[in-house]
Tab-separated table of C-alpha atoms in Angstrom:
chain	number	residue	atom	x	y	z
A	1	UNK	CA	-102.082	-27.509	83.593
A	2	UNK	CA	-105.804	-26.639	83.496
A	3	UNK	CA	-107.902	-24.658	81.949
A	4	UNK	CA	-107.569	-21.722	84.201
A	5	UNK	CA	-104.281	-20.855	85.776
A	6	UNK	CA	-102.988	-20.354	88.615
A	7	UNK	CA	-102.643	-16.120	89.922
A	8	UNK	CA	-101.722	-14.528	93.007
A	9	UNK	CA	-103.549	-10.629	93.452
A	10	UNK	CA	-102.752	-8.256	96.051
A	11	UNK	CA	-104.458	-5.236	96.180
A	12	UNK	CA	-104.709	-2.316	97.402
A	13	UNK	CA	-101.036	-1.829	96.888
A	14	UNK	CA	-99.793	0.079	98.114
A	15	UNK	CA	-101.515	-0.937	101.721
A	16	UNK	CA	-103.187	1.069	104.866
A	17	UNK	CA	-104.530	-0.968	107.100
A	18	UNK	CA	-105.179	-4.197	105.198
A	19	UNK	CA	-104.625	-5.830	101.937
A	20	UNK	CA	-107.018	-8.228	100.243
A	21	UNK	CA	-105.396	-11.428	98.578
A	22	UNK	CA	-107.020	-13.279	95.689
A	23	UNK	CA	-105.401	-16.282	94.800
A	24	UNK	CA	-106.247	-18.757	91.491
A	25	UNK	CA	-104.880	-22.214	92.306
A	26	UNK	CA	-105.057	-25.446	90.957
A	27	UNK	CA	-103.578	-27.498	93.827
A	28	UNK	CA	-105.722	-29.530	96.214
A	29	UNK	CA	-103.542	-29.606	99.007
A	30	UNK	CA	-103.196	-27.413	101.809
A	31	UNK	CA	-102.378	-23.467	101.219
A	32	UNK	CA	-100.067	-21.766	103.370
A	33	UNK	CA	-99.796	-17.760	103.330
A	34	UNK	CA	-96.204	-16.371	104.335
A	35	UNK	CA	-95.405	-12.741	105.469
A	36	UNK	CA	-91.897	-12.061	104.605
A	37	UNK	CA	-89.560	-9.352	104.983
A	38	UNK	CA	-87.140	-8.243	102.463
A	39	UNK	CA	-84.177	-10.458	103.835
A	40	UNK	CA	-86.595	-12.936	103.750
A	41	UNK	CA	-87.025	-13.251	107.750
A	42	UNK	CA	-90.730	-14.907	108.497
A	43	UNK	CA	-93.371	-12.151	110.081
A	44	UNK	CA	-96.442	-14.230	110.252
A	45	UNK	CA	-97.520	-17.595	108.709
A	46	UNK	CA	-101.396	-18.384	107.990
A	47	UNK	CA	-102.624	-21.383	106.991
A	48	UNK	CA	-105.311	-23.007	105.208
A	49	UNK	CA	-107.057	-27.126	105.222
A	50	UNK	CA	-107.706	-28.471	101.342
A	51	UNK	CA	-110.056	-25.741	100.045
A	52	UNK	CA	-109.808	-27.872	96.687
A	53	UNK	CA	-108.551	-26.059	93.477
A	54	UNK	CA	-110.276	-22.701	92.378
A	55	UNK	CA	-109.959	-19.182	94.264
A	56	UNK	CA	-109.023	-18.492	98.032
A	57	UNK	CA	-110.039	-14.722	98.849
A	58	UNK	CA	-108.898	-13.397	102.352
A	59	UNK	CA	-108.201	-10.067	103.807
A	60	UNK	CA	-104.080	-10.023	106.144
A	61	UNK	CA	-104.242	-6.705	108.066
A	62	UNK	CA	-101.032	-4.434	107.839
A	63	UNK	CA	-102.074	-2.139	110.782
A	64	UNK	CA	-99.390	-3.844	112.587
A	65	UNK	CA	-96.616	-3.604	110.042
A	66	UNK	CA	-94.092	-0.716	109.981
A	67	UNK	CA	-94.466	0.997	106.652
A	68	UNK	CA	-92.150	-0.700	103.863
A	69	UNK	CA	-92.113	-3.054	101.356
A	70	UNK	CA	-92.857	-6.777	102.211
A	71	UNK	CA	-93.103	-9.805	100.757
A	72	UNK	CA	-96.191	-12.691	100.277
A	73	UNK	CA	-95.161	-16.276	99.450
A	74	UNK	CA	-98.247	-18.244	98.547
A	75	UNK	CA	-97.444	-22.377	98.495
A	76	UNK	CA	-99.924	-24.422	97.750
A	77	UNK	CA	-98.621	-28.153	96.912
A	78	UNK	CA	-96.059	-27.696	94.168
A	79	UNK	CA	-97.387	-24.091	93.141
A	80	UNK	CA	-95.455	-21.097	94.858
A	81	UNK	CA	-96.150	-17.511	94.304
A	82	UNK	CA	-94.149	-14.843	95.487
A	83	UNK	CA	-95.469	-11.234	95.210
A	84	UNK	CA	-94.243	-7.443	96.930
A	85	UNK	CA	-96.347	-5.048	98.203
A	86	UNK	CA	-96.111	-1.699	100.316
A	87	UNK	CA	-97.780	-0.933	103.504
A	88	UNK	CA	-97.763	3.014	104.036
A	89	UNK	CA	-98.936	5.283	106.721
C-alpha cells in the first residue's frame, strides 16, 4: 500500500465510438487490458511493457463492438480491476 491507490476509470460510459481508460496502479510489472463479454468469453487482449507504477491513460475503440454491456479486466502484477461499461449506437 502506497500513498496513492490504485483506480480503474472508464469514461464516457456509456460508449460511441471509443472509451478512454485511466488507470492508477502501483504495480511495476507488465499491464494487460482484457475485453470481456458478459459470459466472460475474451474479445480482445492489449498489452503493455513495465510502464512503472503511477497512471496508464489509453483510448480502446468500441466502433467495432455490437451495442451492449461489456466488461474490462485490468491486471497488472497482483492488482486486478474489473469494471462494466456500455457501448451504444
Amino acid at each position: 500500500p502506497g500513498d496513492t491507490e490504485s483506480s480503474l476509470t472508464i469514461y464516457p460510459n456509456p460508449a460511441n465510438l471509443v472509451v478512454n481508460i485511466d488507470y492508477q496502479t502501483q504495480s511495476t510489472e507488465q499491464t494487460t487490458l482484457q475485453l470481456l463479454d458478459l459470459s466472460g468469453k475474451l474479445i480482445e487482449s492489449y498489452a503493455y511493457g513495465n510502464a512503472g507504477s503511477g497512471t496508464l491513460k489509453t483510448e480502446l475503440p468500441t466502433s467495432q463492438l455490437a451495442p451492449g454491456v461489456y466488461l474490462l479486466k485490468v491486471n497488472s502484477g497482483t492488482e486486478i480491476f474489473l469494471k462494466k461499461f456500455t457501448v451504444l449506437r
